[in-house]
CSV table of C-alpha atoms in Angstrom, one decimal:
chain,number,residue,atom,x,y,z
A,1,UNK,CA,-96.4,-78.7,11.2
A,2,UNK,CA,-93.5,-80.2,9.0
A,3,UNK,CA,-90.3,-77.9,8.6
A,4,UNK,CA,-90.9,-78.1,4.9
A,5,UNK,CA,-94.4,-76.8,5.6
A,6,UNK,CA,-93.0,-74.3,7.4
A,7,UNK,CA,-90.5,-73.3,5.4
A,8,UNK,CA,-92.6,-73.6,1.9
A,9,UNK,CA,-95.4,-71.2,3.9
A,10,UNK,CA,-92.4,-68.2,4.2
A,11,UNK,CA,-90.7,-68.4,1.5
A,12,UNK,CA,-94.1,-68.3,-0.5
A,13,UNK,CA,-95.7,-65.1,1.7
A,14,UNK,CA,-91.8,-63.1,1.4
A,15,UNK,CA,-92.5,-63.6,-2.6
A,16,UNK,CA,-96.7,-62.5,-2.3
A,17,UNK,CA,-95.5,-59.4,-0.2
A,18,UNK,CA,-92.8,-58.3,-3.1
A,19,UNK,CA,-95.8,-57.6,-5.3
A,20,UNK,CA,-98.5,-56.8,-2.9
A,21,UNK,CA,-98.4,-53.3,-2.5
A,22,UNK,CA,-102.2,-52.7,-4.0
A,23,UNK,CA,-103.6,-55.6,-1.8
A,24,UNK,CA,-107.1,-55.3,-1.7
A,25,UNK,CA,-108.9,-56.9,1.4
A,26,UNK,CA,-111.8,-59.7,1.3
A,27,UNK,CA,-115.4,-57.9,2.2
A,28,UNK,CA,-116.1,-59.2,5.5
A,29,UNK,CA,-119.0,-59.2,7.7
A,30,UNK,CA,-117.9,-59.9,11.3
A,31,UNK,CA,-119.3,-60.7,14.3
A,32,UNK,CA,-119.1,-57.9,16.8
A,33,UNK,CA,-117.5,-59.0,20.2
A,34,UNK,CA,-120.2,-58.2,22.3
A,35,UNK,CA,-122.3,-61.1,20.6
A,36,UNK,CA,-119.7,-63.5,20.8
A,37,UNK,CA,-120.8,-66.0,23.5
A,38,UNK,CA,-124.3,-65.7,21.9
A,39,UNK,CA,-123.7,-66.3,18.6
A,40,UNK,CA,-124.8,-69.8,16.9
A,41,UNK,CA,-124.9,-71.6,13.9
A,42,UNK,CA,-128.3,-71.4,12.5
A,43,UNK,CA,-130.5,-74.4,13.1
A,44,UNK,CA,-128.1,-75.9,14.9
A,45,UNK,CA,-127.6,-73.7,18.4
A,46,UNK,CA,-125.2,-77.1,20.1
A,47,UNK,CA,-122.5,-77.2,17.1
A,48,UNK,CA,-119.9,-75.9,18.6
A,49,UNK,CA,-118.8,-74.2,22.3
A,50,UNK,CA,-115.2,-72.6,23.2
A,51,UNK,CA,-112.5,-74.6,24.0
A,52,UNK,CA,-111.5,-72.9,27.6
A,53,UNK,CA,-114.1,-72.7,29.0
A,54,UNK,CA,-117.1,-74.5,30.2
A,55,UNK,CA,-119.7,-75.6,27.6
A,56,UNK,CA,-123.0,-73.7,28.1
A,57,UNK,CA,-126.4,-75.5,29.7
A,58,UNK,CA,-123.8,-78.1,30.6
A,59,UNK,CA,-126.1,-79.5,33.3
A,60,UNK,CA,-128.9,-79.9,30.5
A,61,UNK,CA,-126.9,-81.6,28.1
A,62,UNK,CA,-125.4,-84.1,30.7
A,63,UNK,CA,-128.8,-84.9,31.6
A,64,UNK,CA,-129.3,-85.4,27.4
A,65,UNK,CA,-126.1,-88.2,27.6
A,66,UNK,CA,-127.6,-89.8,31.1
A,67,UNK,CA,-131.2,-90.4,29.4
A,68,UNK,CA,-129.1,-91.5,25.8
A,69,UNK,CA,-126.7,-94.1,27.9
A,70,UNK,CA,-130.0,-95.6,29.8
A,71,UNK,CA,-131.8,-96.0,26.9
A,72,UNK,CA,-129.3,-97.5,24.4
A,73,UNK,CA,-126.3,-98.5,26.5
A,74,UNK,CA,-127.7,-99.3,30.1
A,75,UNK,CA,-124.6,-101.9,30.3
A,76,UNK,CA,-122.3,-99.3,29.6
A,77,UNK,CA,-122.7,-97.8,33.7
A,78,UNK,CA,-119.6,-99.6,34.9
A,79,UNK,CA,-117.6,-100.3,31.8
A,80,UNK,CA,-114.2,-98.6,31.1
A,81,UNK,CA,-114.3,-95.5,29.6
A,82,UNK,CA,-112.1,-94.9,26.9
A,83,UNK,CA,-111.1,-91.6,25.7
A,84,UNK,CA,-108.6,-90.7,22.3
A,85,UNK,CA,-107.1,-87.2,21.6
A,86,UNK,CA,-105.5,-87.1,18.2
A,87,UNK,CA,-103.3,-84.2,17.2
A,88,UNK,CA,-101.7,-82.0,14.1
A,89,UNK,CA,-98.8,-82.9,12.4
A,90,UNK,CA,-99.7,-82.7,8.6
A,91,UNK,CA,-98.5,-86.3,6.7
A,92,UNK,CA,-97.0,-87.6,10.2
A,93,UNK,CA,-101.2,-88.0,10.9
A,94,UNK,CA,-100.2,-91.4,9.0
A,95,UNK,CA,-98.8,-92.4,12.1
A,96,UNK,CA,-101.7,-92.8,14.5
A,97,UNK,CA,-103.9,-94.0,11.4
A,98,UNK,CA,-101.0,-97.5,11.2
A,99,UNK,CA,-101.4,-97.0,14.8
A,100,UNK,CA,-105.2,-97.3,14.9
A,101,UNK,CA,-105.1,-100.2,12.3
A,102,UNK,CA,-101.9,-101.8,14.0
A,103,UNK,CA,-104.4,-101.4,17.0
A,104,UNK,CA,-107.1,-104.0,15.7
A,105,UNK,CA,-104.7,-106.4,14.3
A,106,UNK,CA,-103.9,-106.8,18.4
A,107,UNK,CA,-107.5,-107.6,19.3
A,108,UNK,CA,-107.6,-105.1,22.2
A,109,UNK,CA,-108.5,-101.7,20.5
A,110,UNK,CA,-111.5,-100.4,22.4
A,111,UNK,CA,-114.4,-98.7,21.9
A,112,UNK,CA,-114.0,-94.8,22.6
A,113,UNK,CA,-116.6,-93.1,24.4
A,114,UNK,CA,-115.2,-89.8,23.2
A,115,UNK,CA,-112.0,-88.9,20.2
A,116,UNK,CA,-111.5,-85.5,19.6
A,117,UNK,CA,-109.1,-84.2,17.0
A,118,UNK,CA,-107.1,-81.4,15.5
A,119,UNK,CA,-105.5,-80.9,12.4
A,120,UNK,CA,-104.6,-83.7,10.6
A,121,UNK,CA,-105.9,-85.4,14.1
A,122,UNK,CA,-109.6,-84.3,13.0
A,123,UNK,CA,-109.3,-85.7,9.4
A,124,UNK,CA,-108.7,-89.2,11.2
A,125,UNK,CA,-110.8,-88.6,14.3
A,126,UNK,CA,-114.3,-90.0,12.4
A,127,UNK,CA,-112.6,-93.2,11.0
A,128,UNK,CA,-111.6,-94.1,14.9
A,129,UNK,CA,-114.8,-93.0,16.0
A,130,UNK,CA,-116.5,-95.3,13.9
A,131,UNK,CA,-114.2,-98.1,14.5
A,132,UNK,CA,-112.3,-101.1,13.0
A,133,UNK,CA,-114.4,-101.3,9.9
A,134,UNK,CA,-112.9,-97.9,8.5
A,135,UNK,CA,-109.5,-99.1,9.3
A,136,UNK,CA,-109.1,-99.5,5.3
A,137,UNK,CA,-110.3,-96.2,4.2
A,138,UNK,CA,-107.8,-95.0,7.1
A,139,UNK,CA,-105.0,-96.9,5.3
A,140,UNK,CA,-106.0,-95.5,1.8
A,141,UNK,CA,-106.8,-92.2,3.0
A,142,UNK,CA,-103.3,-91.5,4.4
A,143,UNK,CA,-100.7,-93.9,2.4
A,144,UNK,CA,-102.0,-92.8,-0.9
A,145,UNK,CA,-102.4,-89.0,-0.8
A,146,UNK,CA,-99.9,-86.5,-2.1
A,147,UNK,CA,-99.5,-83.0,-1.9
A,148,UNK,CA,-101.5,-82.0,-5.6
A,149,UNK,CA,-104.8,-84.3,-3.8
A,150,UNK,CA,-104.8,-82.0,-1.5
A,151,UNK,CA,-103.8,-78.3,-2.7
A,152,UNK,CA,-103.4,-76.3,-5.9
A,153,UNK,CA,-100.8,-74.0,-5.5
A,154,UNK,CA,-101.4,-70.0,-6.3
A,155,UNK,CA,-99.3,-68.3,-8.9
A,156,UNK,CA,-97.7,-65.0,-6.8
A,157,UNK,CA,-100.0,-62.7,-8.9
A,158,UNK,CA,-103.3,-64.5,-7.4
A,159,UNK,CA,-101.9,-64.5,-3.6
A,160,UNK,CA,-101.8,-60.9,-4.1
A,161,UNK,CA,-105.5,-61.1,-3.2
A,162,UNK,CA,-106.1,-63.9,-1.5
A,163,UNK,CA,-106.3,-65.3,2.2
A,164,UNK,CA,-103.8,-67.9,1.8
A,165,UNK,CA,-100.9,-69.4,-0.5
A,166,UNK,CA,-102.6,-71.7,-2.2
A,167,UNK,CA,-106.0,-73.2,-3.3
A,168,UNK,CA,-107.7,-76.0,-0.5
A,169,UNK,CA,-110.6,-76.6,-2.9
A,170,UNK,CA,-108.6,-80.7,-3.8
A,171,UNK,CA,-108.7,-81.1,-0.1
A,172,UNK,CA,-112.1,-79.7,0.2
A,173,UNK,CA,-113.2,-82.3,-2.3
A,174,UNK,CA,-111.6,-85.3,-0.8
A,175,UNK,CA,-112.8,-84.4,2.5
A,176,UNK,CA,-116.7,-84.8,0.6
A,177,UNK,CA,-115.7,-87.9,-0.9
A,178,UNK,CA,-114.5,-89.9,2.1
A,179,UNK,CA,-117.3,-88.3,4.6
A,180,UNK,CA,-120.0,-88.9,3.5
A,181,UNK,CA,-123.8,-89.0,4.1
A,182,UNK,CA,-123.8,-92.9,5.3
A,183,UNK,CA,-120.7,-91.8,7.4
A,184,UNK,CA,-122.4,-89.0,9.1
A,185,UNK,CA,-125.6,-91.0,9.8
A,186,UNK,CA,-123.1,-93.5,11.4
A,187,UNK,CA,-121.7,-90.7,13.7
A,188,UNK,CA,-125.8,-89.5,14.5
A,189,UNK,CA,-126.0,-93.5,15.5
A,190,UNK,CA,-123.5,-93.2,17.8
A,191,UNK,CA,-124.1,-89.8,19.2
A,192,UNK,CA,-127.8,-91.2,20.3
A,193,UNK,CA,-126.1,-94.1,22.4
A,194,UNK,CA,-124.0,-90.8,24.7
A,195,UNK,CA,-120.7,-91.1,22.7
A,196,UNK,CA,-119.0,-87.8,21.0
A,197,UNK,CA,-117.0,-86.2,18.1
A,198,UNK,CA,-114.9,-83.7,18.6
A,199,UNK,CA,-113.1,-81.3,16.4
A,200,UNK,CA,-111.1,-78.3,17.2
A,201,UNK,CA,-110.2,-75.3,15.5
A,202,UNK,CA,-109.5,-71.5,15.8
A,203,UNK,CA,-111.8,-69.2,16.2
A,204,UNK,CA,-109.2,-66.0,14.4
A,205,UNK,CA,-111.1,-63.1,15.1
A,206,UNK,CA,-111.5,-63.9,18.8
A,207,UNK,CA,-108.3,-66.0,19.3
A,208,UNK,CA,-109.5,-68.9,21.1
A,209,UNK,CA,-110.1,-72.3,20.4
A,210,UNK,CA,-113.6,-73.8,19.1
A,211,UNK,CA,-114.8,-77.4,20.0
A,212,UNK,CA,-117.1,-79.0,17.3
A,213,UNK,CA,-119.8,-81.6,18.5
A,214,UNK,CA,-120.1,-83.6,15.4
A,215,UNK,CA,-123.1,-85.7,16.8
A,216,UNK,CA,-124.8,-82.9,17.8
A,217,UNK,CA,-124.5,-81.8,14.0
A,218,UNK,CA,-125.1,-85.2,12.4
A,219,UNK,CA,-128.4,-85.2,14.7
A,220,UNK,CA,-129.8,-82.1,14.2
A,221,UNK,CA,-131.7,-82.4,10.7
A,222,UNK,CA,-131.0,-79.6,9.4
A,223,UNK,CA,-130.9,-79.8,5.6
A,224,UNK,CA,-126.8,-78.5,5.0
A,225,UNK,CA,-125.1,-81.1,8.6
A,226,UNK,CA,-123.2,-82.9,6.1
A,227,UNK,CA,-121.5,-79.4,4.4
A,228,UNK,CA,-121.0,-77.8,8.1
A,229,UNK,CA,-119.2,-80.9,8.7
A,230,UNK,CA,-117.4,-81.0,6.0
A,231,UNK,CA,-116.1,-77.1,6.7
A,232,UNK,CA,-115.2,-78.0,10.2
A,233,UNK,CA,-112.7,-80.9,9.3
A,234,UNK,CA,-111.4,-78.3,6.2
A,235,UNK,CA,-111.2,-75.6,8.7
A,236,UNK,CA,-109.7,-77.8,11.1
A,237,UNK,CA,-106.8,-79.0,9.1
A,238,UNK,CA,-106.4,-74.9,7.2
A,239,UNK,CA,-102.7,-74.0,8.4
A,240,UNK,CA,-102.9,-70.1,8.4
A,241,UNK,CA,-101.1,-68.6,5.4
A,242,UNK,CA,-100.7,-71.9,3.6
A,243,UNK,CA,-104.6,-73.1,3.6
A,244,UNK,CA,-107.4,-70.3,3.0
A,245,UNK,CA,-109.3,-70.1,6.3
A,246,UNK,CA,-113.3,-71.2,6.6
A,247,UNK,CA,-116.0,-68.6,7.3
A,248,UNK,CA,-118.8,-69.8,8.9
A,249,UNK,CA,-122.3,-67.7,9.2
A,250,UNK,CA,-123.7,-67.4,12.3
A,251,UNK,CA,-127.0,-65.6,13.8
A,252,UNK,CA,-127.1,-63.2,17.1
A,253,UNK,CA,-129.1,-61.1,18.2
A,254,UNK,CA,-131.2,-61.7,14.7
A,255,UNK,CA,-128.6,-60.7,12.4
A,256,UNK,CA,-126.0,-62.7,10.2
A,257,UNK,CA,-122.5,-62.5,10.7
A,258,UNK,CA,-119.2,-64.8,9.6
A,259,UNK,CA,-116.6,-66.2,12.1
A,260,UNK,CA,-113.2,-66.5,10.6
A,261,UNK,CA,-112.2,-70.0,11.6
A,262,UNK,CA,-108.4,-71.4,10.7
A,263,UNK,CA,-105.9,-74.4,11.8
A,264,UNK,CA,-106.9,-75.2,15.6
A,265,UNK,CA,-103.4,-75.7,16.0
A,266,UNK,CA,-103.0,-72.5,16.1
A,267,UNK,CA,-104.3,-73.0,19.6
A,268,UNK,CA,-103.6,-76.5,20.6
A,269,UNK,CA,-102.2,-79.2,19.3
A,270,UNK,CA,-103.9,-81.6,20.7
A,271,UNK,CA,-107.0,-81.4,23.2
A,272,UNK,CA,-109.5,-83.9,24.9
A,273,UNK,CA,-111.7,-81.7,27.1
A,274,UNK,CA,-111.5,-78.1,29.2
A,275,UNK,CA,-109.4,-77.9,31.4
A,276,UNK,CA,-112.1,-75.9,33.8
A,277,UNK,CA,-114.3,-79.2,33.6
A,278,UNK,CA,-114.0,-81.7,35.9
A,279,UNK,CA,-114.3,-85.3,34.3
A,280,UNK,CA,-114.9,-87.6,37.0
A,281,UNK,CA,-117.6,-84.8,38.6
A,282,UNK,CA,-119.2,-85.2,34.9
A,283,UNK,CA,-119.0,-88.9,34.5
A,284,UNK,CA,-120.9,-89.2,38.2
A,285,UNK,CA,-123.4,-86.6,36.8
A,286,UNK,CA,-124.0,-88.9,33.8
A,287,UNK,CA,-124.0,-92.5,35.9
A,288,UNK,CA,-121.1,-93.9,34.8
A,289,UNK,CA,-119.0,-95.8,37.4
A,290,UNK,CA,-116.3,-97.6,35.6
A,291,UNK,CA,-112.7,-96.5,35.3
A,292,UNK,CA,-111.8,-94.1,32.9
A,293,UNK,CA,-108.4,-94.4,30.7
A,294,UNK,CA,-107.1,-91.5,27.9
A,295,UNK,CA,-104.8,-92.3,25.0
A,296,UNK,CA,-103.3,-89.1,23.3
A,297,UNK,CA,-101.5,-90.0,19.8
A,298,UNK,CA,-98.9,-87.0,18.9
A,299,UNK,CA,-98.5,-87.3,15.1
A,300,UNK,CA,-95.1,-86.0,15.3
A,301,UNK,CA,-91.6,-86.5,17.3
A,302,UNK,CA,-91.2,-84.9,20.8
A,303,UNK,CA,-87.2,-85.0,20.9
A,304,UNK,CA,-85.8,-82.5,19.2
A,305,UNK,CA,-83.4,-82.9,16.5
A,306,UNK,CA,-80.1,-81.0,15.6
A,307,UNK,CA,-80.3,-79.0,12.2
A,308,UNK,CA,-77.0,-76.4,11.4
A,309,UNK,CA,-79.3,-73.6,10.6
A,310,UNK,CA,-77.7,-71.1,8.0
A,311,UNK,CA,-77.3,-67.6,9.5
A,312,UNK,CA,-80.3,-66.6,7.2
A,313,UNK,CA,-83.8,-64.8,7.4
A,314,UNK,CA,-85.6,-67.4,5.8
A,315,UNK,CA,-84.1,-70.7,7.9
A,316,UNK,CA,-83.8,-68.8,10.6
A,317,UNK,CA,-87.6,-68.1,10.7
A,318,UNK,CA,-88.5,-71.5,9.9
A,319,UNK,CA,-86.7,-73.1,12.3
A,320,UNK,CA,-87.9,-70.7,15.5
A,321,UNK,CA,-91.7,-71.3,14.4
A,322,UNK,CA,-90.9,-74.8,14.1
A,323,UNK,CA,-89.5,-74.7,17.4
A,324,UNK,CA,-92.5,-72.7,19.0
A,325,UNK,CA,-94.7,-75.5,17.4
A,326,UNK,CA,-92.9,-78.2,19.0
A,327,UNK,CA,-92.8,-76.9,22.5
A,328,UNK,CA,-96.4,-76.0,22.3
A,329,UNK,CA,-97.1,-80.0,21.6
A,330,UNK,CA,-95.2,-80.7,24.7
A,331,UNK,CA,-97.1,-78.1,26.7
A,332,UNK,CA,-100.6,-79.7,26.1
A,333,UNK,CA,-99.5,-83.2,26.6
A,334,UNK,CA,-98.4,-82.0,30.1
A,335,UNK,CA,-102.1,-80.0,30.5
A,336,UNK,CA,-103.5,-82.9,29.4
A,337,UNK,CA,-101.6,-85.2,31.7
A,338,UNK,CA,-102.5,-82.6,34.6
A,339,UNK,CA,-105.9,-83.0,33.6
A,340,UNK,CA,-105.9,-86.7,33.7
A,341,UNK,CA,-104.7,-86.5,37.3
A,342,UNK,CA,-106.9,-84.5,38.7
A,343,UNK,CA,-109.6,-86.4,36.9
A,344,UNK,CA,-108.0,-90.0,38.0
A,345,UNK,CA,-107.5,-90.7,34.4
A,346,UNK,CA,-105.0,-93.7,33.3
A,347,UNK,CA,-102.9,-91.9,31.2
A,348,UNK,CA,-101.3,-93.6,27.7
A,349,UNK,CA,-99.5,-91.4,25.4
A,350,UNK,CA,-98.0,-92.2,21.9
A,351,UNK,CA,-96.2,-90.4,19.6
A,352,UNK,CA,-93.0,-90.8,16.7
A,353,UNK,CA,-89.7,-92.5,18.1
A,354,UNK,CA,-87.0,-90.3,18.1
A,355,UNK,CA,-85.1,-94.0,15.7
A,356,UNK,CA,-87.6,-93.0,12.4
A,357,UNK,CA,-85.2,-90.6,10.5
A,358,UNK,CA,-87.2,-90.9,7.2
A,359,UNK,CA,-87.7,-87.3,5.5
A,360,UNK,CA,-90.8,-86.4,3.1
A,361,UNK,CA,-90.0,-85.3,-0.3
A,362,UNK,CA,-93.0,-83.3,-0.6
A,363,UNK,CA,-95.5,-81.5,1.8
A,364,UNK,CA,-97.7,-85.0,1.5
A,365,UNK,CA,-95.3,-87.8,0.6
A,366,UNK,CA,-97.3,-91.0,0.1
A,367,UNK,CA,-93.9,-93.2,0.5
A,368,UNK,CA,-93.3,-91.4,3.5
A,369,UNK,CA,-96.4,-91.4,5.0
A,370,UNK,CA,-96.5,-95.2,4.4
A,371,UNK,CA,-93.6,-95.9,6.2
A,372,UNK,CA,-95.1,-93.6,9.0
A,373,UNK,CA,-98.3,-95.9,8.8
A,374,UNK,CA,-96.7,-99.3,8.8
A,375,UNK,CA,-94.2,-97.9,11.9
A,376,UNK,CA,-97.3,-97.3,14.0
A,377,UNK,CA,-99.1,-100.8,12.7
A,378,UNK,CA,-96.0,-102.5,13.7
A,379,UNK,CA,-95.7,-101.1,16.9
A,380,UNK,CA,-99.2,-101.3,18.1
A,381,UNK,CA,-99.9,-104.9,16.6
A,382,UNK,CA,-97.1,-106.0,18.7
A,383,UNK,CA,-98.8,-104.3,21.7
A,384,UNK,CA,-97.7,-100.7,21.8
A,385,UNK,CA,-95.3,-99.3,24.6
A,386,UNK,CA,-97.9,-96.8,25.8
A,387,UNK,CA,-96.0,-93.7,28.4
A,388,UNK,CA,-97.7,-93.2,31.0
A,389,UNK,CA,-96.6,-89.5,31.0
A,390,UNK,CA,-95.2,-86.5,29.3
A,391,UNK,CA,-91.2,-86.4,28.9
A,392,UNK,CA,-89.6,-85.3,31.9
A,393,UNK,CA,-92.4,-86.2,34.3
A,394,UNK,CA,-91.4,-90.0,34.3
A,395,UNK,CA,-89.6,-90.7,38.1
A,396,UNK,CA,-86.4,-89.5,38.0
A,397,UNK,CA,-82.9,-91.2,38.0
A,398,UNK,CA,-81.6,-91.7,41.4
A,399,UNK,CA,-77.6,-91.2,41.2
A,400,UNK,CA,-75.9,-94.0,42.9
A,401,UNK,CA,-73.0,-92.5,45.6
C-alpha cells in the first residue's frame, strides 16, 4: 500500500467520522466460531482452506495431484519445479507484470507448478499462471488503468453508511471483463495436469488468512465458479476502509452464514505455502523428484526512504501505517526464505530498486505504472539479478584489520 493510498484512506474516514454520529450498521449474518473449521462454500467443499495451518484431508488431495501428474504429466517426475509468490503493492503490481513479460522476451521463463498471489499480486497471479500468451493482456491490464477504472469515490454523506470509502463496483467489472469464462476453463485445464492457483485474502471476522484454490473452483461445475472467482480476486485486492469488503455465503452444520473477507494483506503480503507444511515431504508424497526453485516478486521497494514528516495527526498516521506495512513485507520474505530452507528450495527474490524515484500522481497512475512495467521488462529481458535472500541475510562484510 502506496503512501498516497494510505494517506487518501485517513484523511477520507477523519471526514466520514465528522458526520457519522447516526451510523447505522450493515445486517449481518455471521458465522459462529464454533463452525469455523467446518464451514464451506456450497457445492464447492475444496475452495478455500486457512492460510496457517495445514490444509484439511491433505493426504487425500495429494493422492488427487499424484493420480493428475501420472495421467497428464508423467514426464513432469523429475523436472524442476517452479514455484511464484506475487505480492500487494497497489499500481507498483505493474512491476512484476514488465517483469513477467520482460521474462519471456529472455526465453527462460518457466512454467510454474504453483503462483499464488495477494493483492494486486492476485489480480496478476492468473495471467502467469496461464503463461506467455497473456503477457499482452498483462501489459494492457496494468499500463492503461487509472484510478476512476477502478473505483468511484463516495460523497461523505454515503460513507456515513457504508463499509468502505468508496465504490469497488469499476473494479468489480473489470475484474469480469479480463477473467473470463475461456480463462477459467484454461485454469480447470491446468488444475487437471496437478498445477495450482492461489489466492489469499483475510478472513475479518476470524483474523486469519484464507488460501483460495482456483483450480479446485474452476473444476468443480458448479453453476456460479466463474462469480466466486471473480469475488476472491475483488476480495483479494479490497484494502480495508478504502475498498468495501466481500461477503461470501457459506453452509455448516445446514445453515447459511456470510464470512467477511477483506485485503489479504492485511495478513501477509506475500505467501507461497504454510509454513507448518513441509514441501519436499509433500513433493515425495506426490512423486516428484526434481529440484524445486521459488521466485517471490515484491511489487514495492524494501529500502526505506527518508520523508520530513510534519508534526501532524494526519502525516503522522500515514506514515507509521506505512511503515508497519513495509516491515511486515520484509517479515514474510524472511518466513518465506526460512521456509525455502528448510524445504531445500533455490530461493530468487525480486522486488523495486531502491534508483526508481518516480512518484504516482493518482492512486492508479497509468504513466507511472508504465514506467514501473518497462523497469521490470528491462531488467528481466536482460536476465534479471535474482537475490538469493532477504536483506540483511546476504553473508556479511568481513572488516579488513
Amino acid at each position: 500500500m502506496s503512501c498516497k493510498w494510505i494517506n487518501h484512506f485517513i484523511a477520507s474516514i477523519c471526514s466520514a467520522f465528522l458526520v457519522a454520529g447516526c451510523a447505522t450498521p450493515l445486517n449481518r449474518n455471521p458465522l459462529p466460531k464454533e463452525y469455523k473449521d467446518i464451514a464451506q462454500i456450497p457445492y464447492i467443499p475444496g475452495a478455500r482452506f486457512w492460510g496457517d495451518k495445514l490444509p484439511p484431508r491433505i493426504l487425500e488431495k495429494l493422492d488427487e495431484e499424484k493420480i493428475q501428474i501420472q495421467l497428464k504429466e508423467p514426464e513432469a517426475k523429475d523436472k524442476t519445479i517452479d514455484y511464484l509468490a506475487l505480492s500487494g503493492g497497489g499500481g507498483n503490481g505493474a512491476f512484476g507484470a514488465g517483469l513477467l513479460a520482460g521474462w519471456t522476451a529472455a526465453g527462460n521463463r518457466p512454467e510454474f507448478r504453483a503462483v499464488a498471489g495477494i493483492s494486486t499480486g492476485a489480480l496478476t497471479a492468473p495471467f502467469a499462471f496461464l503463461g506467455p500468451e497473456y503477457d499482452d493482456e498483462l501489459r494492457e491490464l496494468y499500463t492503461t488503468t487509472s484510478t476512476t477504472d477502478l473505483i468511484k469515490k463516495r460523497s461523505v454523506f454515503a460513507m456515513i453508511n457504508a463499509d468502505s470509502i468508496n465504490d469497488n463496483r469499476p473494479l468489480q467489472q473489470l475484474i469480469a471483463d479480463v477473467i473470463d469464462g475461456a480463462m477459467l476453463e484454461r485454469i480447470a485445464i491446468e488444475h487437471k495436469k496437478g498445477r495450482r492457483l492461489f489466492i489469499g485474502t483475510t478472513n475479518l471476522d476470524a483474523r486469519r488468512p484464507v488460501i483460495w484454490d482456483v483450480g479446485s473452483i474452476a473444476v468443480s461445475g458448479a453453476p456460479d465458479a466463474l462469480e466466486l472467482v471473480h469475488n476472491v480476486l475483488l476480495a483479494s485486492a479490497a484494502i480495508p476502509g478504502l475498498f468495501p469488503p466481500v461477503y461470501f455465503n457459506v453452509v455448516a452444520n445446514g445453515q447459511t452464514f456470510d464470512e467477511l473477507h477483506v485485503d489479504g494483506g492485511a495478513a501477509s503480503q506475500v505467501f507461497l505455502y504454510a509454513v507448518s507444511l513441509d514441501l519436499q515431504w509433500m513433493e515425495q508424497q506426490i512423486g516428484l523428484a526434481g529440484d524445486d526453485r521459488i521466485y517471490v516478486i515484491r511489487n514495492s521497494k524494501l529500502d526505506p526512504e527518508w520523508t520530513v514528516v510534519k508534526p501532524k495527526i494526519l502525516p503522522i498516521m500515514g506514515h507509521s501505517i506505512q511503515t508497519l506495512v513495509r516491515t511486515q513485507g520484509i517479515g514474510d520474505l524472511y518466513r518465506i526464505y526460512m521456509g525455502a530452507q528448510r524445504d531445500d528450495l533455490d530461493y530468487h527474490l525480486a522486488y523495486i530498486p531502491p534508483d526508481f524515484h518516480e512518484s504516482p500522481k493518482e492512486l492508479f497512475d497509468p504513466e507511472y505504472m508504465k514506467k514501473l512495467f518497462d523497469l521490470g521488462y528491462r531488467m528481466a529481458e536482460d536476465g534479471y539479478p535474482w537475490k538469493k535472500a532477504p536483506p540483511g541475510i546476504e553473508p556479511p562484510t568481513r572488516i579488513q584489520q
